[in-house]
XYZ file of C-alpha atoms in Angstrom:
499
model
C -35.858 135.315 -54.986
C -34.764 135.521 -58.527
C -31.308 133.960 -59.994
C -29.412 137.291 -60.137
C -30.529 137.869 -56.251
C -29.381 134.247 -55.069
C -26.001 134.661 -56.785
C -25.121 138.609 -55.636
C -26.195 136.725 -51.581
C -23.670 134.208 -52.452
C -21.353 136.599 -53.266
C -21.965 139.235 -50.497
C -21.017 136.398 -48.213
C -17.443 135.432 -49.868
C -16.486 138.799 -49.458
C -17.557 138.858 -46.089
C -15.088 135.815 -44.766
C -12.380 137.019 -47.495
C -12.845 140.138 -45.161
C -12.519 138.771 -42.011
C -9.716 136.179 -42.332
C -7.694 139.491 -43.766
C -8.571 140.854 -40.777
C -7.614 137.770 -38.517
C -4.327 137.484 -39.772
C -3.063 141.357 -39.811
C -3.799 140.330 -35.940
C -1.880 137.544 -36.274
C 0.548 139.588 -37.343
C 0.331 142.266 -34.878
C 0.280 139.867 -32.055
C 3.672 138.419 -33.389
C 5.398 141.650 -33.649
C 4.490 142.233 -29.942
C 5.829 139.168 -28.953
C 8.957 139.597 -30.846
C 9.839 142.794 -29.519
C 9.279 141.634 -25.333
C 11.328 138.582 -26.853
C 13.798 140.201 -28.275
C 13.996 138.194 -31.290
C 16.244 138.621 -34.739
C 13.429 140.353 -37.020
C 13.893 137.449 -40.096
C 12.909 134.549 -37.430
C 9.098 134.338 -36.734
C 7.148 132.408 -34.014
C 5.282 129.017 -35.056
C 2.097 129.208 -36.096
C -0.443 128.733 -33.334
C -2.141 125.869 -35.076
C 1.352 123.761 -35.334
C 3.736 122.463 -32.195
C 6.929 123.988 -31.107
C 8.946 121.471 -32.574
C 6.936 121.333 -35.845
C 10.011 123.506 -37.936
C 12.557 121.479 -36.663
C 11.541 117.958 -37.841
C 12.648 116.936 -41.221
C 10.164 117.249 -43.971
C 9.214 113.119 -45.401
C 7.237 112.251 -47.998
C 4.536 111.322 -47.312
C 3.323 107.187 -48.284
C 0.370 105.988 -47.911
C -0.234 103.081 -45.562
C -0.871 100.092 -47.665
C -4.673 98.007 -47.242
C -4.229 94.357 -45.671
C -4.148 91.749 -48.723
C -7.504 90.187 -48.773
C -8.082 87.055 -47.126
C -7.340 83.569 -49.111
C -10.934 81.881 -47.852
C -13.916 83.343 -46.035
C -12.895 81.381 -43.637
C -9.974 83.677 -42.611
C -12.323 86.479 -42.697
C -14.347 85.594 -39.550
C -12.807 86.628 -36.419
C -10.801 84.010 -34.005
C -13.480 84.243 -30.974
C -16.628 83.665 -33.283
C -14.946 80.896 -35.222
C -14.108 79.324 -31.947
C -18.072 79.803 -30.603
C -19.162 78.527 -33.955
C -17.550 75.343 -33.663
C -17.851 74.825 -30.064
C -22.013 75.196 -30.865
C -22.220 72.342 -33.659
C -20.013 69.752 -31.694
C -22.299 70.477 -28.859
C -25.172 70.557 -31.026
C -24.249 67.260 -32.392
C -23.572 65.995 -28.858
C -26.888 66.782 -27.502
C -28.138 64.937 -30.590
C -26.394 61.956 -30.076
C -27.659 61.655 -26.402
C -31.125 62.465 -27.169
C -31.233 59.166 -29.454
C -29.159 57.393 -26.816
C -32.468 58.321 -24.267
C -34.699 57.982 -26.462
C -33.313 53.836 -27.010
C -33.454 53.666 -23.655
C -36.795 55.150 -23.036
C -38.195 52.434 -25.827
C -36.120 49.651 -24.597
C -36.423 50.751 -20.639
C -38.039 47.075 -20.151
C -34.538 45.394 -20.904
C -32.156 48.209 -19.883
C -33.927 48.160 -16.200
C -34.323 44.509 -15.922
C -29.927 44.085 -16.601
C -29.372 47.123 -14.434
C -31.139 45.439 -11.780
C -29.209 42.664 -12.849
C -25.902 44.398 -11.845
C -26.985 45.667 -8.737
C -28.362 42.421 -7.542
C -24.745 40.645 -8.855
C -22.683 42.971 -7.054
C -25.311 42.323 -3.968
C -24.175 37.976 -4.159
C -20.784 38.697 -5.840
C -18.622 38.493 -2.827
C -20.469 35.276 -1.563
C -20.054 33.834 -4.597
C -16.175 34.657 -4.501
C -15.941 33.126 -1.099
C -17.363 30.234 -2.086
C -14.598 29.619 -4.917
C -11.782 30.312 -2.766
C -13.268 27.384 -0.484
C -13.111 25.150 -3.351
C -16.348 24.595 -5.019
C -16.381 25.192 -8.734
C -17.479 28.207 -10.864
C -20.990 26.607 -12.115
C -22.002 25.099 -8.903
C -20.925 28.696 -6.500
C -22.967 30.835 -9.106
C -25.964 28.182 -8.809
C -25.704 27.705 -5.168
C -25.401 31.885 -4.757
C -28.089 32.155 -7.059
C -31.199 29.425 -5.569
C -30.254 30.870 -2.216
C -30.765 34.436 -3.289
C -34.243 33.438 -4.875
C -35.250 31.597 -1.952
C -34.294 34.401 0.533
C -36.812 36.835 -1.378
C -39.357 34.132 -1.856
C -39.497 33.709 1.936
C -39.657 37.395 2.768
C -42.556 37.699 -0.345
C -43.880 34.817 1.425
C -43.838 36.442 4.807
C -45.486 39.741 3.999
C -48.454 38.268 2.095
C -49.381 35.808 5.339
C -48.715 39.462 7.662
C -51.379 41.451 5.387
C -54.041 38.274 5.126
C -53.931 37.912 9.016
C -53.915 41.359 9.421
C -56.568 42.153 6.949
C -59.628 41.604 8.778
C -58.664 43.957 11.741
C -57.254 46.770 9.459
C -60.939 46.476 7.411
C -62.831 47.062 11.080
C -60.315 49.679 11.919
C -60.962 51.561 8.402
C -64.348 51.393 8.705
C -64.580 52.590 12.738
C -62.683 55.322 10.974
C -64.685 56.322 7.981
C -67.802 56.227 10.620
C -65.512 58.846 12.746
C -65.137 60.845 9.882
C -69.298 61.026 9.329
C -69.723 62.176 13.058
C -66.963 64.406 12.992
C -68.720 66.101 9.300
C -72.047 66.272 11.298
C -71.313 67.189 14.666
C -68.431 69.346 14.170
C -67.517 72.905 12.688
C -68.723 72.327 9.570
C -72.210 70.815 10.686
C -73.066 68.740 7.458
C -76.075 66.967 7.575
C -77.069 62.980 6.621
C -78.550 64.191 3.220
C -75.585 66.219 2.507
C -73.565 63.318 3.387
C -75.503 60.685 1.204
C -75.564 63.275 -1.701
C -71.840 63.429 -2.022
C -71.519 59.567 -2.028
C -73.797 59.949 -4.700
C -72.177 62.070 -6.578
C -68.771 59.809 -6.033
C -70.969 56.758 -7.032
C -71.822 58.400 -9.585
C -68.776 59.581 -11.152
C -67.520 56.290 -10.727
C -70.577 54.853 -13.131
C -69.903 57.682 -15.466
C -66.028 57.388 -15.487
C -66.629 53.431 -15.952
C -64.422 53.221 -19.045
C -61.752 55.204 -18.467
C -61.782 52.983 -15.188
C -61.520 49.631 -17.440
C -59.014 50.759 -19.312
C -56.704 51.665 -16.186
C -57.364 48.164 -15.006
C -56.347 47.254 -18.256
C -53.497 48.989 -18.032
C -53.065 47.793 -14.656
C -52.735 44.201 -15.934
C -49.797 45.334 -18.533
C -47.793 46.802 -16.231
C -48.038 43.704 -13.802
C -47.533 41.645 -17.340
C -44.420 43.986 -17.749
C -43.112 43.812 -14.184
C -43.171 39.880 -14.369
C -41.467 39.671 -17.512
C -38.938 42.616 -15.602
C -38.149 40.130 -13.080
C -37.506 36.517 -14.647
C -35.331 38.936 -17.448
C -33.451 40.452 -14.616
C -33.203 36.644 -12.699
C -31.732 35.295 -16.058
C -29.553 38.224 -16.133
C -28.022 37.768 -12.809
C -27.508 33.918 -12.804
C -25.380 34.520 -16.171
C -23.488 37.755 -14.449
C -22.576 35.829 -11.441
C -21.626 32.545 -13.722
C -19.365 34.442 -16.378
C -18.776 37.939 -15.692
C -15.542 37.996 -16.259
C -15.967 36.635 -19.529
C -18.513 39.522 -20.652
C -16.374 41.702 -19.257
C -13.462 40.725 -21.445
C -15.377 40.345 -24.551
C -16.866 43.964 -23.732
C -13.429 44.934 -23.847
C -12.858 43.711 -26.868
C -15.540 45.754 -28.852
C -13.999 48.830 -27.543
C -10.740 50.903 -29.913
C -7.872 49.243 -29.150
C -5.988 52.687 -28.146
C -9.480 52.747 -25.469
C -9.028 49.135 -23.714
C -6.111 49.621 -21.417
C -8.158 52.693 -19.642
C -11.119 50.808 -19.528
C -9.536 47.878 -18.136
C -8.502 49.756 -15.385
C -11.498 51.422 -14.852
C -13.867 48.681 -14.520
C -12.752 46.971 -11.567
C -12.991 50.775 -9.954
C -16.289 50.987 -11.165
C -17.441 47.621 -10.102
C -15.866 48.002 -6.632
C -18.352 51.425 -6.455
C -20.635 49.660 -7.219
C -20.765 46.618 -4.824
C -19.997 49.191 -1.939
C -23.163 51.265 -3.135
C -25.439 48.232 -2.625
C -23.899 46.320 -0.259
C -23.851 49.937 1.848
C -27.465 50.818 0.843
C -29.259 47.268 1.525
C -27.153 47.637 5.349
C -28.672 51.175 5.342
C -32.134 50.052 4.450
C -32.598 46.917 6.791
C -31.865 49.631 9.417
C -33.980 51.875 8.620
C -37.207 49.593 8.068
C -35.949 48.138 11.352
C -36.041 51.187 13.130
C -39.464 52.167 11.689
C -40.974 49.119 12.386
C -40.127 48.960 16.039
C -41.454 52.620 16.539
C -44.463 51.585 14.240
C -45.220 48.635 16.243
C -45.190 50.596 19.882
C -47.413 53.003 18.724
C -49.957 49.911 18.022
C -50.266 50.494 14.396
C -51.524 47.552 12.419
C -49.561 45.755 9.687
C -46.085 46.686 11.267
C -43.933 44.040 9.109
C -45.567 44.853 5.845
C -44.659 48.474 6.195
C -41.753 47.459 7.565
C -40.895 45.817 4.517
C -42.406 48.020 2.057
C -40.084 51.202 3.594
C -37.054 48.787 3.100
C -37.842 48.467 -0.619
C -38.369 52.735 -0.885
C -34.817 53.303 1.007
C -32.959 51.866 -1.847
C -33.694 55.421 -3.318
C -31.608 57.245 -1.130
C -32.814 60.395 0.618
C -36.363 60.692 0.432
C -36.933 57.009 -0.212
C -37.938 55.702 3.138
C -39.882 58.718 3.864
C -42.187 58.521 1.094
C -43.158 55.184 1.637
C -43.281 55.723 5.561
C -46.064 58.085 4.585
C -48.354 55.003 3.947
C -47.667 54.270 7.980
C -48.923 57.243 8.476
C -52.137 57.336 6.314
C -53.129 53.731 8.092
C -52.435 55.087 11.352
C -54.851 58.246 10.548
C -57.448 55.678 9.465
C -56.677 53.142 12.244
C -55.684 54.741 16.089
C -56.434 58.809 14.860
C -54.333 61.746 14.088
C -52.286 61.762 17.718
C -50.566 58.456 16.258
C -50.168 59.291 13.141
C -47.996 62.762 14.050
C -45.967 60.596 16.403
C -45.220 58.221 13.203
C -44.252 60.905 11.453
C -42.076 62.099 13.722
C -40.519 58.610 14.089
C -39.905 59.150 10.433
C -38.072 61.973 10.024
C -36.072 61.142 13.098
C -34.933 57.742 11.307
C -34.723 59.996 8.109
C -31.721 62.699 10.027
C -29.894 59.526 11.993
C -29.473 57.962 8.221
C -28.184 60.908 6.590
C -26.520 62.474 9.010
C -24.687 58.969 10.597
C -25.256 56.151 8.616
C -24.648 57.174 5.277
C -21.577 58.876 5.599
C -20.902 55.937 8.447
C -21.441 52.699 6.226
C -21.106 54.675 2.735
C -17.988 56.420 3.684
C -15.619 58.087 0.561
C -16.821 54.740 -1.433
C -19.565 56.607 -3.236
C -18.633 60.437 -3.222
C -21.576 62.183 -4.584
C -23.016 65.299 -3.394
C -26.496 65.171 -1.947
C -28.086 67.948 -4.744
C -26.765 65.097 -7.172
C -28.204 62.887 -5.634
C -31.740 64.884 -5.640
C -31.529 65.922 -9.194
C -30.466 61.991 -10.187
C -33.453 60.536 -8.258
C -35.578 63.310 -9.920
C -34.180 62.916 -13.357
C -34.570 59.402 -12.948
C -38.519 58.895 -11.694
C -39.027 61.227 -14.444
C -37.572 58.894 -17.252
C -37.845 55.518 -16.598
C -40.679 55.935 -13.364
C -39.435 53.868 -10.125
C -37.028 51.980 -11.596
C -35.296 55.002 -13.002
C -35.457 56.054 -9.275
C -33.813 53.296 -8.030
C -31.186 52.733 -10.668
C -30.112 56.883 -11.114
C -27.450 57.428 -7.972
C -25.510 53.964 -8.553
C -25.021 54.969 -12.402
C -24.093 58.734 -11.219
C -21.892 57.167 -8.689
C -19.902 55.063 -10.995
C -19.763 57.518 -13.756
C -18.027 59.439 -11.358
C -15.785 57.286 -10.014
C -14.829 56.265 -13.871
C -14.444 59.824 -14.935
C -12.087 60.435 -11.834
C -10.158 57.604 -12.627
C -9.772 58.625 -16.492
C -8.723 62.252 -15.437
C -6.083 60.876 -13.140
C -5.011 58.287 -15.490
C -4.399 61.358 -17.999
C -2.175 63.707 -15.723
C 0.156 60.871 -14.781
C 0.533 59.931 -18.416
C 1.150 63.175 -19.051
C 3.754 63.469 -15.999
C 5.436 60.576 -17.468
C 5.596 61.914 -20.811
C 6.977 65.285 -19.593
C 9.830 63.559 -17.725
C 10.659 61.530 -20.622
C 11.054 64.655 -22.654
C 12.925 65.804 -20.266
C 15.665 63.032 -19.381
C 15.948 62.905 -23.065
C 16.583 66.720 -23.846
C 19.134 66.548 -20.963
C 20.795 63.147 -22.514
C 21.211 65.330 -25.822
C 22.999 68.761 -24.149
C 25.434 65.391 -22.317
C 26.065 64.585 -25.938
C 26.423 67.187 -27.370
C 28.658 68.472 -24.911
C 30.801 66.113 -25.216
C 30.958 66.176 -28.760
C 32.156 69.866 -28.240
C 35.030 69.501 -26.016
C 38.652 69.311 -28.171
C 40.884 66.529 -27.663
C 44.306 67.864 -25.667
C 47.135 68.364 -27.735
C 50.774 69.133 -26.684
C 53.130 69.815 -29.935
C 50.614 68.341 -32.357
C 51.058 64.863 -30.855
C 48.115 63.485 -28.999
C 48.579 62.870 -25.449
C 48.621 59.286 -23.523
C 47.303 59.826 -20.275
C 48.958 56.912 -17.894
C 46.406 55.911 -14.878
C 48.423 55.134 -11.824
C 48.953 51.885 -11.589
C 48.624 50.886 -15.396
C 52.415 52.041 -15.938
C 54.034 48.981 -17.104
C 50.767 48.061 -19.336
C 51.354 48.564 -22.670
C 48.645 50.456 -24.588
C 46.517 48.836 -27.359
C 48.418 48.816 -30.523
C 51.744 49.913 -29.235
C 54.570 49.306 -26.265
C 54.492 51.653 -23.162
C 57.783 52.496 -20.384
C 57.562 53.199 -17.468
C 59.310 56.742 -18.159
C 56.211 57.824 -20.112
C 57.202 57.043 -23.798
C 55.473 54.645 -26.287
C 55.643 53.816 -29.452
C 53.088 51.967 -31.235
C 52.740 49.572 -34.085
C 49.270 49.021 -35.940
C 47.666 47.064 -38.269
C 50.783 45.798 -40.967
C 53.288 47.646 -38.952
C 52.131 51.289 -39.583
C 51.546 53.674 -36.782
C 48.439 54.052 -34.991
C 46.334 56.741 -35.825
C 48.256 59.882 -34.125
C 51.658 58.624 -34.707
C 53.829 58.394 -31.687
C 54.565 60.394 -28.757
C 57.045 61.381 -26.467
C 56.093 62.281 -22.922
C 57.984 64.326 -20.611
């Protein structure tokens, strides 16, 4: 299309709407005239225009000012809105305090040896604490109760270590015979039963385990090598964790104190009250859990040693070590009963010592726990799961062992803190209070005018008091006094006359 054509389109189509707007508003018009005429309405007043309200005439015409933009902001800063500052800073400090207890684990994981050894320190302390207390309040002196509490502790667990080796060298012998009557069970069972193995099968697989073994024969030095420093470890654990508790039981209120002492000094009086809470958690905890443990091996050994399973006291023993982890202690180690009773008397005996298990397993946390335990050590049982997890996972057994008594105290020394904090605050409030209310009694007093009659002040007489002369000044009994100050002048107010 050429230039001239575009531009005579262009205009074609101007004239076109010019056209029909003219149109649209002679209807306009029409349509008004109508309506005027059924209205009845004075031929110089007109309706509104359809695209403007009823009441658009009547409103005053304003000029029209534009709305001013908001100043800019002084600082970035100011810029970012109130919720996503807030988030912001609520992410670094939490940032910051994941960071500081991922070093704190991380000292712990690389100094587990020592942090274990004076945990088991504490527990073991608050175990002989209390006999160690008694024995002061009967007179002996501090050094001699903490030894005496101490050698007696040592020689307790010497004579049950003692005990258990001379129950599993007896026993030994007969458990061997037992094992292998039941490995030769296990042959028969492979040949004659469903899966109808035969003796060169048989000898092939042992073989093939022998075998292995040969090939595997360094990895297998090296975990007897690391077999010896982990029993290196453990015995350095213990005599650490001995020397720890002698010195806890001899001067524990001095470390406590001197603890204290490192502390902010705005921080001591809260922790001084809640240490004592946290120790008395703690002693219940152990003192509760050993009671809870001695019953439970108990228990389990009786029912092991009816159903004729060998080595009876040494499991005994060994499931009263596990139930210091609460929950599933017990029963993991009570699966060892049940392994030597599979070996040993068959898989009849070994169900019924498993069911001897978990029936032991409901009675303690179902009656003794919340029996001997009671509101001393308030922590839920998913806690206590995810503790004993958590803590197998970090620091192995020991972490086990050690995980509920730290949750437990933590939360008995949070508690405490949180407490300690709304009645300081209660306190504080009331304080406010008596003193606002002190300040209206002021000021209202302040605010109330002296009485006047004539422009003399006013002597109010008590009853009684009428022949006592006021200070400054002579009084009669007929009500009027005159007064002499310092140097003879008038008291302030000058003198009055009463009716």
């Amino acid at each position: 299309m050429s230039r001239f054509g575009r531009w005579d389109v262009v205009g074609w189509g101007k004239s076109t709407a010019a056209r029909t707007a003219a149109r649209l508003e002679q209807r306009r018009r029409e349509a008004e005239a109508r309506l005027r005429d059924d209205e009845h309405l004075p031929p110089g007043e007109g309706l509104p225009h359809p695209d403007e309200p009823e009441h658009a005439q009547q409103l005053p015409a304003t000029p029209y000012v534009r709305e001013a933009h908001p100043p800019r902001p002084a600082t970035p800063a100011e810029a970012v809105p109130w919720g996503l500052r807030v988030a912001a800073e609520s992410t670094w400090r939490l940032l910051l305090l994941g960071a500081a207890l991922y070093i704190l684990f991380r000292v712990v994981i690389t100094l587990r040896l020592v942090a274990l050894a004076f945990i088991a320190g504490l527990l073991i302390t608050a175990l002989l604490q209390p006999t160690v207390t008694w024995l002061r309040r009967r007179g002996l002196p501090r050094a001699l109760a903490a030894a005496g509490t101490f050698l007696s502790g040592l020689v307790g667990i010497g004579l049950v270590g003692w005990f258990v080796v001379w129950q599993v060298t007896t026993n030994l012998e007969s458990v061997t015979n037992r094992v292998q009557q039941g490995v030769d069970q296990l042959r028969d069972w492979l040949v004659k039963g469903p899966l109808h193995l035969t003796d060169k099968q048989i000898s092939d697989f042992a073989k093939q385990i022998s075998k292995a073994i040969g090939t595997n024969s360094d990895a297998i030095t090296s975990a007897g090598f690391t077999g010896v420093t982990i029993a290196v470890e453990l015995l350095t654990g213990v005599v650490l964790a001995a020397f720890c508790t002698f010195f806890l039981l001899y001067d524990g209120a001095r470390i406590w104190q001197w603890t204290l002492r490192l502390l902010p000094r705005h921080s001591r009086y809260a922790m001084a009250g809640a240490g004592p809470r946290a120790w008395a958690t703690l002693t219940s905890y152990v003192r509760g859990t050993v009671l809870v443990a001695f019953i439970d091996s108990v228990c389990i050994g009786v029912g092991i040693a009816l159903l004729h399973v060998p080595l009876a006291v040494p499991l005994a023993v060994i499931i009263f070590l596990g139930a210091f982890v609460p929950l599933v202690g017990a029963l993991v180690t009570g699966t060892i009963a049940v392994l030597i009773a599979i070996v040993t008397n068959g898989v009849f005996t070994a169900a019924m010592v498993l069911v001897v298990l978990v029936a032991v397993q409901q009675i303690e946390g179902h009656l003794l726990q919340p029996l001997i335990l009671g509101r001393a050590v308030r922590v839920h049982p998913l806690a206590v799961v995810l503790a004993v997890t958590a803590g197998s996972i970090i620091a192995g057994i020991g972490g086990a062992v050690v995980a509920v008594p730290l949750v437990a105290v933590t939360n008995t020394v949070v508690g405490y803190l949180r407490r300690r904090k709304a009645a300081g605050e209660e306190v504080f409030t009331a304080l406010v209070a008596a003193q606002e209310d002190q300040a209206r009694e002021s000021s209202a007093a302040e605010a109330e005018p002296p009485a006047v009659a004539g422009g003399a002040t006013v002597v109010v007489v008590e009853p009684g008091a009428e022949d006592t002369p006021a200070a400054g000044g002579t009084g009669t009994g007929e009500g009027t006094g005159t007064g002499e100050g310092e140097n003879g002048s008038p008291p302030p107010g000058g003198a009055g006359t009463g009716d």
